[in-house]
Amino acid sequence: MSDSAESLSSLRRALGLLRLVGATDAGGIRLKDLAEQAGCSQPTAHRALQDLAAEGFVEQIGKRYRLALDFFVLAARAGQAGGLRDLAKPVLLRLSATLTDTIFLLVRNGYDAVCLDRIEGPFPIRSFTGDIGGKVPLGLGQGSLAILAHLPEAEREAVIRFNVPRLLDRGFLDEAALRVALEAARVQGWVNLNTGLIPGMAGLGVPVFDAQGRVVAALSVGTLADRLRPERLAGVVAILKAEAATLGAMLNPFDPALRHPSRSLSAVS
Amino acid sequence: MSDSAESLSSLRRALGLLRLVGATDAGGIRLKDLAEQAGCSQPTAHRALQDLAAEGFVEQIGKRYRLALDFFVLAARAGQAGGLRDLAKPVLLRLSATLTDTIFLLVRNGYDAVCLDRIEGPFPIRSFTGDIGGKVPLGLGQGSLAILAHLPEAEREAVIRFNVPRLLDRGFLDEAALRVALEAARVQGWVNLNTGLIPGMAGLGVPVFDAQGRVVAALSVGTLADRLRPERLAGVVAILKAEAATLGAMLNPFDPALRHPSRSLSAVS
DNA sequence: ATTTATAATTCCGTTATATGAAATTTACTG
DNA sequence: CAGTAAATTTCATATAACGGAATTATAAAT
């Protein structure tokens, strides 16, 4: 629906190339394939890549292109999306120290939840979100589900409509199960999906609300199933909720980022 | 030397704008200032920003622009120099669990060492490298020094020549002290610079070699000086070296990234 | 080593598109 | 409710982005 209209500006095209380079794994990608996938001529791709490389976004290793470390550094230095990450850092550190488990900070981005930060606990964790920068469809995983559950009705429905096929594709919840889980999340105020999607793993997510009561993020814990048995669980929930409240209270209620929530949706390609 | 020649391609200009947006902190930056700093007209900046926003690299909050999450997501993938980050993850986790200290994974990038990943220990650590994505001149800090010490002669000399002034600027080692430290690092095979540059802190770094014996990274530990007293130190060294060996063994000897080491130097701006 | 094939890079005439001045709209500020 | 400054849109112009074709480099095969 979005890309059917042909001609893009040269900049859009170049950014598309950058994205394609990013989609490739460590080995890099050849100019030929890049041009083909982007649907532009080889000389065009070549020139764009030269510029991208000159600006330090891409590096050319032999005949292959891949994202440059400078790009990584640039992002790391950049004012972290909304300052949320910086604000949340002490919260994550406290949680990590208190719970001795892996802690995630997730935010919504369009139809996905993105891992903004994470602090590793001593146990090896497998999670859907993966590392910082990782993405999961909203609804998959505890934190992700916590966010989805507390979105305003209209947005939530839009996301569900869009995501159900994606979830099915990945072989997870169907719509009915998803709605049950969402309802449970809403009444409980936290998520503890023990669907056993990852054997031996368990997790727990709580939403973070700003002063207007909008969900802006989720905190979650990932750990071994053993470590979330009933007696410990209640305590962990309490601690997580307390920290989520703390974090929420730190959010500037006048942050203009929260005034145009629809934009983030429409920005999805 | 690089930007004195005027006309840049429109792409370069747009990427410059992106960089400027990134240099701003969470509050964002106005179009006016952006155009001014970039040295282009307002309409030009405007259109570029619209495209950047349409591709999800930048978001417009009210009248201010800032980096969007997509940018961070993409950048997170840029850390993958040779997939090293993913490969190293279990190693870092093991080290963190075994040593209960903060663990760093550093790689070389031009004249700098970049922190590719780090796992927080329970002790509050101050380090030069700082957080993930942080940079230090090669030679400053244990891991960074470990890398420099094991570079091939010619490259090492080039880096030293370039970095000595930078190190002096920051008030640290002079060339003589640096060379002594490098020699020690080479014979010992690990670095334990107790220069007391950061009071109360201590660290320890070991190089990671690939199958051809080239340094590709360093593992290091940062902790309280107390925790690296002689009796514990030997054990920590042994563990670090063992993990460095494990990691090295996992590296694909045919990674093309390692075949053109000179490029990474010349790519420095 | 020599040849062959495939991809990367450079050239160049054409045309699309990026550009900035000026005009218009929008949103702040006193 | 003005008055002002910035953000957008419009538009004619010139530029620089485009792809076909030619050239060079690189890899594969014999």
CSV table of N, CA and C in Angstrom, one decimal, chain A residues 55, chain B residues 1-8 12:
chain,number,residue,atom,x,y,z
A,55,GLU,N,30.4,8.9,4.7
A,55,GLU,CA,29.8,9.4,5.9
A,55,GLU,C,29.9,8.5,7.1
B,1,MET,N,40.3,19.3,6.3
B,1,MET,CA,40.9,18.7,5.1
B,1,MET,C,39.9,18.0,4.2
B,2,SER,N,38.8,17.5,4.9
B,2,SER,CA,37.9,16.7,4.2
B,2,SER,C,36.7,17.5,3.7
B,3,ASP,N,36.2,18.5,4.4
B,3,ASP,CA,35.0,19.1,4.1
B,3,ASP,C,35.2,20.5,3.5
B,4,SER,N,36.5,20.8,3.2
B,4,SER,CA,36.7,22.2,2.7
B,4,SER,C,36.2,22.3,1.3
B,5,ALA,N,36.3,21.2,0.5
B,5,ALA,CA,35.8,21.3,-0.8
B,5,ALA,C,34.2,21.3,-0.7
B,6,GLU,N,33.7,22.3,-1.2
B,6,GLU,CA,32.3,22.6,-1.0
B,6,GLU,C,31.3,21.5,-1.3
B,7,SER,N,30.8,21.5,-2.5
B,7,SER,CA,29.6,20.7,-2.8
B,7,SER,C,29.6,19.3,-2.5
B,8,LEU,N,28.7,18.9,-1.7
B,8,LEU,CA,28.5,17.5,-1.4
B,8,LEU,C,27.2,17.0,-2.1
B,12,ARG,N,24.9,13.1,0.9
B,12,ARG,CA,25.9,13.4,1.9
B,12,ARG,C,25.3,14.5,2.8
